[in-house]
Short mmCIF file of C-alpha atoms in Angstrom, two decimals:
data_model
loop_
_atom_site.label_atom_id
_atom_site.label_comp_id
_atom_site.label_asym_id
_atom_site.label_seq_id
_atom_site.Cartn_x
_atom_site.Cartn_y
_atom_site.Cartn_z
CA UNK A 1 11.65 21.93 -72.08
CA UNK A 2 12.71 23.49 -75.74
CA UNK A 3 13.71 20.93 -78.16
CA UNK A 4 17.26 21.34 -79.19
CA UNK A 5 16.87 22.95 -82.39
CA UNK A 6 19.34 22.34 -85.58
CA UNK A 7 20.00 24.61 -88.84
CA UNK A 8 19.69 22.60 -92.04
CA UNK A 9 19.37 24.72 -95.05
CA UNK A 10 18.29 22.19 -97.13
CA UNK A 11 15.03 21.47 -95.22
CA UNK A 12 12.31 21.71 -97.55
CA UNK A 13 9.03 19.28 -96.46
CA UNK A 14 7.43 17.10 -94.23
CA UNK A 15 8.51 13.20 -94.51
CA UNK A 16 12.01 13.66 -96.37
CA UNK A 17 14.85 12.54 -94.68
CA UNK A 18 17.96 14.86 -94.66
CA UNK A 19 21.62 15.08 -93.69
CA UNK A 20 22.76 17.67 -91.01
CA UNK A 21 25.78 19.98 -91.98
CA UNK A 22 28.68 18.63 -90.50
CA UNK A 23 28.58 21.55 -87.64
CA UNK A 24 24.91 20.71 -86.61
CA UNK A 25 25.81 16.91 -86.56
CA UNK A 26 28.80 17.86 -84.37
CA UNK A 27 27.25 19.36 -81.95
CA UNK A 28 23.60 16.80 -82.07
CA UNK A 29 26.58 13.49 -81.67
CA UNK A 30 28.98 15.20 -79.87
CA UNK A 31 27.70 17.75 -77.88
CA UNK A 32 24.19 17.13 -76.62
CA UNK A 33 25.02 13.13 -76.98
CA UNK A 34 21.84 12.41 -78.98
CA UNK A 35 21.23 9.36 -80.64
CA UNK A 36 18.66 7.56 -83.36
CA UNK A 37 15.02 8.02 -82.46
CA UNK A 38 15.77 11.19 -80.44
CA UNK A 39 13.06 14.29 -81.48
CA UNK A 40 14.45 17.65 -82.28
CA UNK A 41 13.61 20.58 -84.30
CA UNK A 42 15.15 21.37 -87.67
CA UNK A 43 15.19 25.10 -89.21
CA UNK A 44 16.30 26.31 -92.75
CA UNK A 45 17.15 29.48 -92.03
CA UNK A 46 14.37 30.55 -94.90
CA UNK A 47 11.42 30.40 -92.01
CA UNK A 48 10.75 26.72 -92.09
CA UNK A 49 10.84 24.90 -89.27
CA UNK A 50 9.95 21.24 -88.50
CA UNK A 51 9.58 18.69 -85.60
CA UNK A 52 11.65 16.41 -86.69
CA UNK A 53 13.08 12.39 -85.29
CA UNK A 54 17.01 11.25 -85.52
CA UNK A 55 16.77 8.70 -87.96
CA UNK A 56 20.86 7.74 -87.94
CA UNK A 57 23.61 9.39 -85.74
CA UNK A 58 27.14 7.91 -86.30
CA UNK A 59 30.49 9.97 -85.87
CA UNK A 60 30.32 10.22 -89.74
CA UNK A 61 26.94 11.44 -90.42
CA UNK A 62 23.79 12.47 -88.88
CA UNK A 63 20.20 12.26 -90.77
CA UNK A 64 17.07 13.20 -89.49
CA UNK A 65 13.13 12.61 -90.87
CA UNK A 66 11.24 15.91 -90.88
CA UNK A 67 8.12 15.36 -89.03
CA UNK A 68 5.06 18.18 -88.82
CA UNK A 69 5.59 21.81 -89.69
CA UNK A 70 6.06 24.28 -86.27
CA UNK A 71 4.49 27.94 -86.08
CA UNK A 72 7.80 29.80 -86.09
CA UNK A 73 8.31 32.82 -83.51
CA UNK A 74 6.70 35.65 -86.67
CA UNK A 75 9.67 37.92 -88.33
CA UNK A 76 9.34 41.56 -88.13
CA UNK A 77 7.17 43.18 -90.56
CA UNK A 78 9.82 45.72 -91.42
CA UNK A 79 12.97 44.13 -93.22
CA UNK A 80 16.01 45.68 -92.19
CA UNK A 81 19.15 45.44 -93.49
CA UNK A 82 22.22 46.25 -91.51
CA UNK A 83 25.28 47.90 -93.40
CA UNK A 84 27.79 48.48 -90.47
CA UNK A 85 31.40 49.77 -91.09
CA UNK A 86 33.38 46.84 -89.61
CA UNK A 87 34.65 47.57 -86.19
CA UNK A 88 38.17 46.06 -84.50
CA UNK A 89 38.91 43.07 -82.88
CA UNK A 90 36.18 40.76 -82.02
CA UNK A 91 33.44 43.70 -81.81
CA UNK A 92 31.39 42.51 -84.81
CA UNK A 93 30.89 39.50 -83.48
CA UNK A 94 28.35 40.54 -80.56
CA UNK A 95 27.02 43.07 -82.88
CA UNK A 96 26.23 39.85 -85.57
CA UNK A 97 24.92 38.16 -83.22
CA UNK A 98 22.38 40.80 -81.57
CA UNK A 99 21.95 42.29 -84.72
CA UNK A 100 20.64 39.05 -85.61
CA UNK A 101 18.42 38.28 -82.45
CA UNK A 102 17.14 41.73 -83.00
CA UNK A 103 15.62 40.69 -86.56
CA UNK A 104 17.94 41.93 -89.31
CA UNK A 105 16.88 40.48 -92.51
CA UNK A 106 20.79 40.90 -93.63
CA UNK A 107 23.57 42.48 -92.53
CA UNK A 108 26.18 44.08 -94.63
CA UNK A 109 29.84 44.73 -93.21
CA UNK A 110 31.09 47.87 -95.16
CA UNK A 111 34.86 49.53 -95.33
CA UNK A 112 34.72 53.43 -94.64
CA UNK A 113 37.35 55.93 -94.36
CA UNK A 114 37.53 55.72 -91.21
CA UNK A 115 37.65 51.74 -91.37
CA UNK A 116 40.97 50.50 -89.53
CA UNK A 117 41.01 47.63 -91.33
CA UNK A 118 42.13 47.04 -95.11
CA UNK A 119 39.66 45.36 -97.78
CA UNK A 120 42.62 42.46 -98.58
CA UNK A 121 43.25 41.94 -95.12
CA UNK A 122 39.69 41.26 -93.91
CA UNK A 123 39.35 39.41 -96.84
CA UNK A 124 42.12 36.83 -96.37
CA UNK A 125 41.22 36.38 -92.55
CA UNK A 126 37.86 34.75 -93.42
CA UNK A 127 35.41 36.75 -90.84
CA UNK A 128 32.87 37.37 -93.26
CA UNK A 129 32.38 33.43 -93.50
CA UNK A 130 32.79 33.73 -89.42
CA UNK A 131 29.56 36.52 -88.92
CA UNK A 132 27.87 34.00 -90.88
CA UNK A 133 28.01 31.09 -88.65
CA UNK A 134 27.46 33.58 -85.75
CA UNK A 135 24.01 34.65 -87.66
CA UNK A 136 23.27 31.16 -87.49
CA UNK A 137 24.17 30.25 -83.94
CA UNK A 138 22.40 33.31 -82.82
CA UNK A 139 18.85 32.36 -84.86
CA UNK A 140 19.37 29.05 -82.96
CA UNK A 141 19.36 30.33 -80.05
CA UNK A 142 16.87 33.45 -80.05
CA UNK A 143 14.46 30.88 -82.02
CA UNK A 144 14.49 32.61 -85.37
CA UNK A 145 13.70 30.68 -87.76
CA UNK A 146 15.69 33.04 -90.45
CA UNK A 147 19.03 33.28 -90.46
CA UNK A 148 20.19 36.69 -92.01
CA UNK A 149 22.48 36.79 -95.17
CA UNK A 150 26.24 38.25 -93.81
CA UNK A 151 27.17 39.70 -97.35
CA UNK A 152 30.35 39.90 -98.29
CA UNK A 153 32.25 43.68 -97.31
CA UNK A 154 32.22 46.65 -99.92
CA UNK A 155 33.32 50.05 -99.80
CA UNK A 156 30.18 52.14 -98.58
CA UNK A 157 30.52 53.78 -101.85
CA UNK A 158 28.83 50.31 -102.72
CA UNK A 159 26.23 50.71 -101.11
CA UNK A 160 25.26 54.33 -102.22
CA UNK A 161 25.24 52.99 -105.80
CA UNK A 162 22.34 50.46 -104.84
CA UNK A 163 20.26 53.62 -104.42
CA UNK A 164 18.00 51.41 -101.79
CA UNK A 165 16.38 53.40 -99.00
CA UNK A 166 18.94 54.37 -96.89
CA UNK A 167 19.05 55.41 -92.79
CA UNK A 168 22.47 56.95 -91.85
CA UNK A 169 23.24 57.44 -88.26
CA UNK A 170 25.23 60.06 -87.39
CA UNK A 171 26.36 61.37 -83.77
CA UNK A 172 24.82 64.59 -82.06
CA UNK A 173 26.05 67.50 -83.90
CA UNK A 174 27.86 66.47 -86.73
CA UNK A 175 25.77 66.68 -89.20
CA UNK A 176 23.66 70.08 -90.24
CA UNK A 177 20.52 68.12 -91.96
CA UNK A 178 19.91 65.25 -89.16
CA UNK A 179 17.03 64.89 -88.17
CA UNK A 180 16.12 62.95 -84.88
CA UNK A 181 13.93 59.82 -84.68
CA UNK A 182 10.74 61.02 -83.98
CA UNK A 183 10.88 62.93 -87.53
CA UNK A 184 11.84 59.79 -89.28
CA UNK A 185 9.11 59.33 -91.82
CA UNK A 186 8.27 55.27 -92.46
CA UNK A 187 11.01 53.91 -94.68
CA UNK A 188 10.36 50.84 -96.64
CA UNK A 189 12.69 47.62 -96.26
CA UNK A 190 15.74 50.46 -94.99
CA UNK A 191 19.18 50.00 -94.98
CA UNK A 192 20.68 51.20 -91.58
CA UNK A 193 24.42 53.00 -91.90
CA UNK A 194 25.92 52.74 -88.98
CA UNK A 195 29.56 53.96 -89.04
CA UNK A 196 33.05 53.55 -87.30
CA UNK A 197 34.69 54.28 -84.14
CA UNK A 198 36.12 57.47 -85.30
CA UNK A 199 32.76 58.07 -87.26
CA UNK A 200 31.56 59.29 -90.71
CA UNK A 201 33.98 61.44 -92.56
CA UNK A 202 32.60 64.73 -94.23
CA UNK A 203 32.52 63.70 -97.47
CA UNK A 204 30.83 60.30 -96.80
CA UNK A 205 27.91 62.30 -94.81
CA UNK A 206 27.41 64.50 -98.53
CA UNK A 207 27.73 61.30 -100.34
CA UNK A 208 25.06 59.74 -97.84
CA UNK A 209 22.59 63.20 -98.36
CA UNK A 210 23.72 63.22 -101.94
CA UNK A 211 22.67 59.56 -102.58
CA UNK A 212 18.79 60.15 -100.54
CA UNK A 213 19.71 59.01 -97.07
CA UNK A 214 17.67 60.36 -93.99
CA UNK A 215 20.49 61.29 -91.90
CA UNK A 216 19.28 60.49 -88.23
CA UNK A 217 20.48 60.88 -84.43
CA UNK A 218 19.53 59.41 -81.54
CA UNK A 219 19.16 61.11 -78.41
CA UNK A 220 21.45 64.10 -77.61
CA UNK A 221 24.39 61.29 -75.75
CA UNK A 222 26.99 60.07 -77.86
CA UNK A 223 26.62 55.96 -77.82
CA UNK A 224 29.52 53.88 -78.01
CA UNK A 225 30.26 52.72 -81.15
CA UNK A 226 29.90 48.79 -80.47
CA UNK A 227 26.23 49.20 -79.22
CA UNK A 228 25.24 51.83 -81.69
CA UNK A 229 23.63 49.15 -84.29
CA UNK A 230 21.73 47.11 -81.26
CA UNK A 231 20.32 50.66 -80.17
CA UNK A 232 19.51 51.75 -83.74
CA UNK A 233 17.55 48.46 -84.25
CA UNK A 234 15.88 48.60 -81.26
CA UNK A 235 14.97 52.28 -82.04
CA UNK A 236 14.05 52.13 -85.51
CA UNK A 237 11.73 49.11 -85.09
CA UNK A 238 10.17 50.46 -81.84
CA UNK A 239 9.54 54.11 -83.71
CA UNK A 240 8.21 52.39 -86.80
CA UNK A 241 5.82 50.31 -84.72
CA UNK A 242 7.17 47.62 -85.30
CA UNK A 243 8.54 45.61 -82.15
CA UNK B 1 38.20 69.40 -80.47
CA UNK B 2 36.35 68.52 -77.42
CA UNK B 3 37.78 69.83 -73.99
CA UNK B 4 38.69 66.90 -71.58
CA UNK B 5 35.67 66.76 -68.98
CA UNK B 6 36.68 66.30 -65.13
CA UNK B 7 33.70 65.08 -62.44
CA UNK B 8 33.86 67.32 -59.54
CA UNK B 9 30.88 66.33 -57.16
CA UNK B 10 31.21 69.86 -55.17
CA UNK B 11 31.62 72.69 -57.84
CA UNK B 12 28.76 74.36 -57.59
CA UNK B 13 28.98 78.12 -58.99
CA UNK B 14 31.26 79.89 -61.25
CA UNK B 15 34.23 81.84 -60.25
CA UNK B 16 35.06 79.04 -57.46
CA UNK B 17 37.83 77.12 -57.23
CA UNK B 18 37.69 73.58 -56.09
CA UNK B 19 40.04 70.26 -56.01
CA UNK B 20 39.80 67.53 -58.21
CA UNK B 21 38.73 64.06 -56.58
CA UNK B 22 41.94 61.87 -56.92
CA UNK B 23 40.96 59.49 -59.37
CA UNK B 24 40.39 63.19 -61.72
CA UNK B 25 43.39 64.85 -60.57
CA UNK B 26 45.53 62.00 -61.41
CA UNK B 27 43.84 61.56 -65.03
CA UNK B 28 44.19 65.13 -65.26
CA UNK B 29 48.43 65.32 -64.63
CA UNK B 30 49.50 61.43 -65.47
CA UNK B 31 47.12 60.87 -68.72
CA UNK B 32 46.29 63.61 -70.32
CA UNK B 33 49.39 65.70 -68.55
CA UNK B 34 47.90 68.75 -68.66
CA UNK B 35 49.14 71.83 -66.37
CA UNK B 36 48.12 74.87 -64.76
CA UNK B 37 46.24 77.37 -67.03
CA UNK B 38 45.09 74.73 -69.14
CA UNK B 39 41.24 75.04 -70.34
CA UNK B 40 39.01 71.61 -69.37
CA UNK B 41 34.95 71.52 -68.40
CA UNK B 42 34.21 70.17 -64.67
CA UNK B 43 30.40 68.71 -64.33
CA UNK B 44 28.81 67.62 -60.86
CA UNK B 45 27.33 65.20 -62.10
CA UNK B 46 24.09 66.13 -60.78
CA UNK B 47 23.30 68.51 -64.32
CA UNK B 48 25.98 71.12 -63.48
CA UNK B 49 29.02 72.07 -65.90
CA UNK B 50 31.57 74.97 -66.39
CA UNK B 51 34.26 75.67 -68.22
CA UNK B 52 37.25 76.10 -66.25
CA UNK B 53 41.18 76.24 -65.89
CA UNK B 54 43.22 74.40 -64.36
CA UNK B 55 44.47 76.99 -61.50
CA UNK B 56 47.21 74.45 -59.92
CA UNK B 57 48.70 70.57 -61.15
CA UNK B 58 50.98 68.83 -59.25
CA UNK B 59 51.26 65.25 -58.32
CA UNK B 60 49.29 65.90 -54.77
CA UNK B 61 46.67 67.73 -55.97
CA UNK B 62 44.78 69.30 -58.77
CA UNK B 63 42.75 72.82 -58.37
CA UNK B 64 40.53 74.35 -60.86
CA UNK B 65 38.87 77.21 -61.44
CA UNK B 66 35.06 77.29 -62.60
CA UNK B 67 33.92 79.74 -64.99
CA UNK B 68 31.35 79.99 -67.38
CA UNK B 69 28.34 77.46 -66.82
CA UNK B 70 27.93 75.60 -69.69
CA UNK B 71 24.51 74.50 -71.99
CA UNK B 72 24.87 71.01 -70.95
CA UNK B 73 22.95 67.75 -73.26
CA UNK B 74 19.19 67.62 -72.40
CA UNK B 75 18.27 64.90 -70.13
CA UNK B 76 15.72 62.68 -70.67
CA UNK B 77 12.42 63.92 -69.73
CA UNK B 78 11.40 60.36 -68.02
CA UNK B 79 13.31 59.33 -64.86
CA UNK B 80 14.07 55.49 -65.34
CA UNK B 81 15.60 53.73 -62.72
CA UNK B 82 16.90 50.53 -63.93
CA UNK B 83 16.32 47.71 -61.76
CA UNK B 84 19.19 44.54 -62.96
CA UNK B 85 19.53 41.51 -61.14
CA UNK B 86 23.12 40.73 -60.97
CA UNK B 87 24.31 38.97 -63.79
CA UNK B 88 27.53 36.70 -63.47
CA UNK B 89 31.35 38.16 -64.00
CA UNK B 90 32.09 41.25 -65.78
CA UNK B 91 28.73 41.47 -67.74
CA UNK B 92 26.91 44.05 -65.13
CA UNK B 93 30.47 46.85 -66.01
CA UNK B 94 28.85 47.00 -69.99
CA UNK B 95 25.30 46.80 -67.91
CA UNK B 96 26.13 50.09 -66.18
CA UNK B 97 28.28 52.07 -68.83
CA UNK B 98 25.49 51.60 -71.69
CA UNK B 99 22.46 52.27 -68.86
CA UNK B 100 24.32 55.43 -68.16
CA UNK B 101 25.00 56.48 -71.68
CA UNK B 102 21.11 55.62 -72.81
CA UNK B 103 20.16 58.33 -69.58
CA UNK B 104 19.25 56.01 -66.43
CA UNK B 105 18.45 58.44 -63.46
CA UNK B 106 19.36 55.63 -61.57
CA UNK B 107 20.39 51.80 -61.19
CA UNK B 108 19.77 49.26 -58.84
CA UNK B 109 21.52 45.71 -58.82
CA UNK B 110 18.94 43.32 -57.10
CA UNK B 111 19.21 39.84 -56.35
CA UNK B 112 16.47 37.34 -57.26
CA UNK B 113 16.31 33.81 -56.59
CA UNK B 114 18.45 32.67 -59.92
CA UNK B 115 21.02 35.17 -59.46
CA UNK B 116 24.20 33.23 -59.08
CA UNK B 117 25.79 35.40 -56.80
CA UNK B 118 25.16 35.75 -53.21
CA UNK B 119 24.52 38.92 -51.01
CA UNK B 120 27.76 38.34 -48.55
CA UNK B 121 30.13 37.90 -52.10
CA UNK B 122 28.94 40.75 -53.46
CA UNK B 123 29.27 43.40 -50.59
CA UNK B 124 32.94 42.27 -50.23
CA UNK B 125 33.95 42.41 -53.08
CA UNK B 126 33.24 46.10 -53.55
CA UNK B 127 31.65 45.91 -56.95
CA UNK B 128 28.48 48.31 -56.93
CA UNK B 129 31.70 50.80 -55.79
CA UNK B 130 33.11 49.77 -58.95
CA UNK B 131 30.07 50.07 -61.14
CA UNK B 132 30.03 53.75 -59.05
CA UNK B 133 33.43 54.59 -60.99
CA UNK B 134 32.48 53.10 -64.00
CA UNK B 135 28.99 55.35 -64.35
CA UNK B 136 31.21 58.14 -63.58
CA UNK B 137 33.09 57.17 -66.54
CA UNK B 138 30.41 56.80 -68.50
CA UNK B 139 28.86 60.28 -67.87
CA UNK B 140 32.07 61.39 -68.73
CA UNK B 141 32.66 59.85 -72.28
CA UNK B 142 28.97 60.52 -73.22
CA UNK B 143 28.60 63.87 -72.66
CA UNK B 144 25.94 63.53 -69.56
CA UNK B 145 26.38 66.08 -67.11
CA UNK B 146 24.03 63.88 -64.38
CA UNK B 147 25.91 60.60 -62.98
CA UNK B 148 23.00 58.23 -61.81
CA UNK B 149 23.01 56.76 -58.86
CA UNK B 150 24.08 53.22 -58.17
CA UNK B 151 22.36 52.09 -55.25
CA UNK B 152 23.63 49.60 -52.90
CA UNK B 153 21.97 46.13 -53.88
CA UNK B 154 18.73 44.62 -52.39
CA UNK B 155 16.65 41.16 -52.69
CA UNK B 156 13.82 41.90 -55.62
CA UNK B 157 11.69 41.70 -52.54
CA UNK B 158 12.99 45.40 -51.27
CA UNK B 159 11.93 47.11 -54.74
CA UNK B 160 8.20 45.40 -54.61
CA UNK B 161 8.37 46.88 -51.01
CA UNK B 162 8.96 50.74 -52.35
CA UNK B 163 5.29 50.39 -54.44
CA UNK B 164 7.23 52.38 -57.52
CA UNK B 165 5.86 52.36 -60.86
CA UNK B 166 7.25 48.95 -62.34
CA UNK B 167 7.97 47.51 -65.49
CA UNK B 168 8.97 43.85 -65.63
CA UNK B 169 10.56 42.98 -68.45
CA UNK B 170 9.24 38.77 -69.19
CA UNK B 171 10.73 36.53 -71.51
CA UNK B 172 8.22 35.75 -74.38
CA UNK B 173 5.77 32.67 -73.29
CA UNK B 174 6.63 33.35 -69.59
CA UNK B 175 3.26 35.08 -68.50
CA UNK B 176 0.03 35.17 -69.87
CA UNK B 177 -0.51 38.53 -68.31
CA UNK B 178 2.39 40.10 -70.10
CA UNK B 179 1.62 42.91 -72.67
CA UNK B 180 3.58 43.91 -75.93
CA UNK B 181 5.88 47.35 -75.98
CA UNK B 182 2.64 48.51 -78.34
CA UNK B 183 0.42 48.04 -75.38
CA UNK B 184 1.90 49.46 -72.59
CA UNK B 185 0.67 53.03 -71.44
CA UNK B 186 2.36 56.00 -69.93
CA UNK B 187 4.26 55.35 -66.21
CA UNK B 188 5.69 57.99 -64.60
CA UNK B 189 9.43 57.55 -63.07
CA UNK B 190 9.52 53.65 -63.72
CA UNK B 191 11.53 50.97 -62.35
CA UNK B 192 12.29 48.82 -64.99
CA UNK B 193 13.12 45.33 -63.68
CA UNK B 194 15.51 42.82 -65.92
CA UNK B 195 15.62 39.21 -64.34
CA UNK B 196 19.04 36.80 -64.37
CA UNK B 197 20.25 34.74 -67.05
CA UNK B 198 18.10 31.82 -66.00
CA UNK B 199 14.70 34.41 -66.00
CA UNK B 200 12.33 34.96 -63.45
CA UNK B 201 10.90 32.20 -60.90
CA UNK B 202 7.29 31.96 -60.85
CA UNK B 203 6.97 33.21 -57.40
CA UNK B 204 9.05 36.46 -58.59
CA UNK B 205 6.56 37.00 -61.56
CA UNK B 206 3.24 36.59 -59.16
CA UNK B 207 5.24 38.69 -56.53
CA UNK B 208 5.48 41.71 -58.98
CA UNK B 209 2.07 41.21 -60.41
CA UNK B 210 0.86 41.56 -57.32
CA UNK B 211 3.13 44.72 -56.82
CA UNK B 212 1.04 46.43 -59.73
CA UNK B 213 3.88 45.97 -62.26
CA UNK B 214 3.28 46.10 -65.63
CA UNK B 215 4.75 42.89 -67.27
CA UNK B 216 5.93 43.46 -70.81
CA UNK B 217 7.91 41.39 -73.70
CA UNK B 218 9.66 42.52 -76.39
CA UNK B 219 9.25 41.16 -79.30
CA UNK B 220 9.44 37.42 -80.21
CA UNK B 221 12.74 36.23 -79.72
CA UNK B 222 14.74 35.71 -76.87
CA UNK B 223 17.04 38.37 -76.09
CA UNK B 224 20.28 37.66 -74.67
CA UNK B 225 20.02 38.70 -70.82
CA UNK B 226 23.33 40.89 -70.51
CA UNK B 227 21.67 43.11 -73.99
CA UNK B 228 18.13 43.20 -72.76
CA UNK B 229 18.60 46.59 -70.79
CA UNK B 230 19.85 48.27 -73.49
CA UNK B 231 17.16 47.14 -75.55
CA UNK B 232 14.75 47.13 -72.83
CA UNK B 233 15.65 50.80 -71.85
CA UNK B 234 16.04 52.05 -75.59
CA UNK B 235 12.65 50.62 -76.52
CA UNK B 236 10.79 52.04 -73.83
CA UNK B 237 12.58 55.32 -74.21
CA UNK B 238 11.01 55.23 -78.21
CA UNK B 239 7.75 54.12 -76.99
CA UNK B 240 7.09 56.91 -74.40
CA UNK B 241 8.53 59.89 -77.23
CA UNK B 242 11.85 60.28 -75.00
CA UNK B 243 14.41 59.75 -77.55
#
């Protein structure tokens, strides 16, 4: 049986005695009914991870003594981050989420062109702050002991001007220069563009080659957008050994 | 702009003209309400396609003539038939659509001993003809010219009986005999095997070993069971150079 395991970021050694954040305690007290003296595990979403006992459960508050430090499940040796133009409705939520079981080291939503959704808008509806308590309930459950950073959106122009190694996915025959995966030379800690439904415009594919992104396909099919990122992850880390 | 694409199971060679099944003919007149002379591309869905014209619309039936064959997307060059136990509501519709799109030659829903649905329910209710339409669909949107084959569903039992090639996909920490992607050598025309939410029994796992399949994780964390064929298909498809 898996101990029920519970995010605490500030988790830091063996012995101390810390309070949960109030969502954790929720869901140890209210949830899975656990009480003082129970044994769980506590992560801090940095890759430390403790057995750890209930040392006080009430409706207010929940604390809990770190006990011995626990082998975490290893992170992947490539760190990947995730810059995805943010898709409609309640898409990015899976894609968060597998993105995150998959072994993103961040994920960056990004407003394109062809984004159907306005900068202010997304901004005022508070689903950045959303993705990132999905990246934490998904490292909870997949047993990562890392939970990703969900930065906040930027144009992709923002992302050009960080002139970090950059992957940019781009459908079957759309793009002159793409090459396909098996030519994809090792990239070090990559940034993966995934775009929209409607996909890259023109100009953001020169701006991509112009800025040094290996523009890449995969396969001949097109993918639906939604699963394009879990693919690309799985492909990337898979070609780059690294899975 | 990309012609609308009808599935026609019986064209066969250019210069014939054949009727639309209904399910095309209608999306031909009521959804995309095109009419007679009108250029479209008709595929078999067994790796034919033409361009055609629409030779006669009306509300009973649709005709159209083939013409040119057309260079249709490369299939894969390794036939994987994707073995899925049946996974609860909805989930196995995305199951099928993204197997399709990622080149399945084939799928086959089996039913293990944690599969929560039983045989009797499922032959009622007339979903692997659903999951049928919805691969047609798929080959359709994609670009595939080949629509696999959903087979009619079968205890786990019946695929260990066939002595295929297997691949069992195992959670991580489930068998000590399972190997990493990295480890796994060439198989010709697998049958990749993805258990239930609730995994594999022990009985199922020394039932397949036995069977000569090779058991194989993927990575450390636990996948999510309704994404682990597309990551399970998409990672193998990297592996073996067929993406």
């Amino acid at each position: 049986v898996r101990r029920p395991r519970f995010f605490a970021p500030q988790a830091e050694s063996s012995g101390s005695t810390i309070e949960l954040p109030e969502d954790e305690a929720s869901q140890l007290t209210r949830v899975l009914r656990l009480q003082s003296g129970d044994d769980v595990h506590v992560f801090n979403g940095r890759g430390g991870e403790w057995t750890a006992t209930v040392a006080q459960a009430s409706k207010q508050s929940v604390r809990v003594t770190l006990r011995d430090p626990v082998v975490t499940i290893s992170e992947p040796r490539l760190a990947i981050t995730l810059a995805i133009a943010v898709l409609k409705g309640d898409k990015m939520d899976d894609i968060v989420r597998d993105a995150v079981m998959l072994g993103v080291s961040a994920i960056q939503p990004i407003l394109t062109a062809r984004t159907e959704i306005a900068a202010a808008n997304l901004a005022r509806s508070g689903r950045v702050a959303r993705w990132q308590r999905i990246a934490v309930s998904s490292a909870k459950q997949c047993g990562r002991a890392v939970v990703p950073n969900v930065r906040s959106a930027q144009p992709i122009e923002g992302v050009f001007a960080l002139r970090a190694p950059l992957v940019m996915l781009v459908e079957p025959g759309t793009a002159t220069r793409a090459v396909s995966l098996a030519d994809l030379p090792p990239i070090e800690r990559p940034t993966v563009l995934v775009g929209p439904e409607g996909g890259w415009t023109v100009d953001e594919l020169a701006q991509g080659a112009a800025a040094g992104a290996m523009l890449v396909t995969l396969g001949g099919q097109t993918i639906r957008a939604d699963a394009v990122p879990l693919v690309a992850i799985t492909a990337l880390r898979v070609h780059w050994n690294d899975f």
